[in-house]
Short mmCIF file of C-alpha atoms in Angstrom, two decimals:
data_model
loop_
_atom_site.label_atom_id
_atom_site.label_comp_id
_atom_site.label_asym_id
_atom_site.label_seq_id
_atom_site.Cartn_x
_atom_site.Cartn_y
_atom_site.Cartn_z
CA MET A 155 50.20 -223.12 54.38
CA ARG A 156 47.94 -221.20 52.05
CA SER A 157 49.53 -217.90 53.05
CA GLN A 158 53.08 -219.25 52.66
CA THR A 159 52.27 -220.66 49.20
CA LEU A 160 50.80 -217.16 48.30
CA GLY A 161 53.94 -215.37 49.89
CA LEU A 162 56.32 -217.68 47.70
CA LEU A 163 54.24 -216.81 44.40
CA VAL A 164 54.56 -213.06 45.19
CA VAL A 165 58.38 -213.48 45.71
CA LEU A 166 58.80 -215.50 42.67
CA ALA A 167 56.69 -213.12 40.34
CA GLY A 168 58.94 -210.27 41.81
CA CYS A 169 62.09 -212.09 40.50
CA ALA A 170 60.78 -213.11 37.06
CA GLY A 171 62.61 -210.22 35.16
CA ASP A 172 65.88 -210.74 37.04
CA ASP A 173 67.89 -213.46 35.29
CA PRO A 174 71.18 -211.98 34.21
CA LYS A 175 71.41 -215.04 31.80
CA ALA A 176 68.28 -214.07 29.80
CA PRO A 177 68.89 -212.58 26.45
CA THR A 178 68.33 -208.81 25.93
CA ASP A 179 66.66 -207.32 22.78
CA THR A 180 69.14 -204.82 21.31
CA THR A 181 67.16 -204.57 17.86
CA ASP A 182 64.77 -201.80 19.15
CA THR A 183 66.23 -199.16 17.12
CA ALA A 184 63.49 -196.61 17.95
CA ALA A 185 64.89 -196.52 21.45
CA MET A 186 68.14 -194.65 20.01
CA GLY A 187 66.08 -192.39 17.83
CA LEU A 188 65.73 -192.09 14.21
CA GLN A 189 69.41 -192.15 12.56
CA ILE A 190 68.75 -189.68 9.75
CA ALA A 191 67.02 -187.02 12.24
CA GLY A 192 67.95 -183.48 11.16
CA THR A 193 67.58 -180.92 8.56
CA TRP A 194 68.79 -181.68 5.20
CA ILE A 195 68.93 -179.97 1.67
CA ASP A 196 68.34 -182.21 -1.32
CA ALA A 197 69.96 -181.87 -4.71
CA PHE A 198 67.12 -179.74 -5.86
CA GLY A 199 67.14 -177.09 -3.08
CA GLY A 200 64.36 -178.54 -1.08
CA THR A 201 64.58 -178.52 2.77
CA HIS A 202 64.00 -181.93 4.63
CA THR A 203 63.15 -181.68 8.29
CA ILE A 204 63.32 -185.23 9.73
CA ASP A 205 62.64 -186.44 13.02
CA GLU A 206 60.82 -189.57 14.73
CA THR A 207 57.38 -188.07 14.12
CA SER A 208 57.53 -186.56 10.56
CA TRP A 209 59.29 -185.99 7.65
CA THR A 210 58.68 -182.47 6.04
CA GLN A 211 59.54 -181.52 2.53
CA ASP A 212 59.68 -177.89 1.74
CA TYR A 213 60.85 -176.43 -1.75
CA GLY A 214 59.85 -172.81 -0.95
CA TYR A 215 56.62 -172.62 -3.05
CA GLY A 216 53.10 -174.19 -2.19
CA ALA A 217 52.46 -175.82 1.17
CA PRO A 218 55.35 -178.11 2.26
CA TRP A 219 54.80 -181.88 2.05
CA VAL A 220 54.25 -183.55 5.40
CA PHE A 221 54.67 -187.32 6.30
CA HIS A 222 53.82 -188.73 9.52
CA VAL A 223 56.22 -191.28 10.76
CA ALA A 224 54.54 -194.58 11.99
CA ALA A 225 57.61 -196.81 12.06
CA TYR A 226 61.26 -197.04 11.26
CA ASP A 227 64.16 -199.41 11.41
CA ASN A 228 67.54 -197.87 11.76
CA ASP A 229 69.40 -201.21 11.07
CA GLN A 230 67.19 -201.96 7.75
CA ALA A 231 67.50 -198.10 6.94
CA TRP A 232 63.78 -197.47 6.24
CA LEU A 233 60.69 -195.61 7.39
CA VAL A 234 57.00 -195.75 6.56
CA ALA A 235 54.87 -192.58 7.12
CA GLU A 236 51.30 -191.72 6.06
CA ASN A 237 51.23 -188.83 3.82
CA ASP A 238 49.47 -185.67 5.20
CA VAL A 239 45.84 -185.13 4.15
CA ALA A 240 46.80 -181.64 2.82
CA ASN A 241 49.74 -183.28 0.62
CA GLY A 242 49.18 -182.34 -3.08
CA TYR A 243 49.59 -185.87 -4.32
CA ASN A 244 48.65 -189.30 -2.67
CA ALA A 245 47.15 -187.55 0.33
CA SER A 246 46.40 -189.81 3.25
CA LEU A 247 48.08 -192.65 1.46
CA TRP A 248 51.29 -194.28 2.94
CA SER A 249 54.88 -194.00 1.75
CA ARG A 250 58.09 -195.86 2.46
CA PHE A 251 61.37 -194.05 2.42
CA ASP A 252 64.71 -196.09 2.36
CA TRP A 253 68.21 -194.43 2.86
CA ALA A 254 71.77 -195.51 2.50
CA TRP A 255 74.98 -193.73 3.06
CA SER A 256 77.91 -193.92 0.57
CA GLY A 257 80.74 -192.62 2.59
CA GLU A 258 79.41 -189.70 4.21
CA VAL A 259 77.05 -188.86 1.72
CA LEU A 260 73.26 -189.66 2.50
CA TYR A 261 70.90 -190.94 -0.16
CA TYR A 262 67.28 -191.44 0.10
CA CYS A 263 64.54 -193.10 -2.13
CA GLN A 264 60.88 -192.57 -1.52
CA SER A 265 60.13 -196.42 -2.76
CA ALA A 266 56.31 -196.33 -2.22
CA PHE A 267 54.25 -193.31 -2.33
CA ASP A 268 50.80 -194.39 -2.62
CA ALA A 269 50.34 -197.51 -0.63
CA PRO A 270 46.96 -198.08 0.75
CA ASP A 271 47.89 -198.78 4.19
CA GLN A 272 50.85 -198.91 6.60
CA GLN A 273 51.56 -202.68 6.23
CA SER A 274 51.61 -202.33 2.36
CA ALA A 275 54.00 -199.52 2.47
CA ARG A 276 56.41 -201.42 4.73
CA ASP A 277 56.13 -204.48 2.48
CA ALA A 278 56.90 -202.64 -0.55
CA PRO A 279 60.02 -203.97 -2.42
CA PRO A 280 63.03 -201.94 -0.99
CA PRO A 281 65.28 -200.17 -3.81
CA ASP A 282 68.46 -201.26 -5.22
CA VAL A 283 71.19 -199.96 -2.90
CA SER A 284 73.75 -200.88 -5.24
CA ASP A 285 72.66 -198.46 -7.83
CA LEU A 286 72.45 -195.11 -5.95
CA ASP A 287 73.52 -192.62 -8.76
CA VAL A 288 71.69 -194.06 -11.86
CA ALA A 289 68.58 -196.14 -11.49
CA GLY A 290 68.05 -197.85 -8.16
CA CYS A 291 65.15 -196.04 -7.19
CA GLY A 292 62.37 -197.05 -9.45
CA GLY A 293 64.42 -196.40 -12.61
CA PHE A 294 66.03 -193.20 -11.33
CA PRO A 295 68.71 -192.17 -9.18
CA TRP A 296 68.25 -192.04 -5.51
CA THR A 297 68.24 -188.44 -3.92
CA THR A 298 71.09 -187.04 -2.02
CA LEU A 299 70.72 -185.24 1.01
CA SER A 300 73.29 -182.74 2.41
CA PRO A 301 73.37 -181.29 6.16
CA SER A 302 71.50 -177.97 6.42
CA PRO A 303 73.98 -174.96 7.16
#
């Protein structure tokens, strides 16, 4: 009887994840990859190279600024990254980048740049997406990004 009970437990454990009615998690946007990954040019001529692990800003002088991506959410259009130790300002602190689309134009706002830790950056108040062109990013316009040629 003991071996039959053990056998039944093994069979039941093997079927635990096979319920076709079980809800599926479709909110994991990380599985889809970062929506804004690519190489972009901003309104000031800087090149932004963005992928799931880093956001690098290069303006052609000095060292590029690198932000190491720790988390992102495509649905809510934000990412949180640790500022590289070699960055000229706020080295080793944390940043939050928010993005928004207006038609086919991509905008971004670095809504936190000196947070003490990842959670503080993530919890930073989001910028105003209804005011992309004037003052929605901490009193300034959001920055436009165009695909790199």
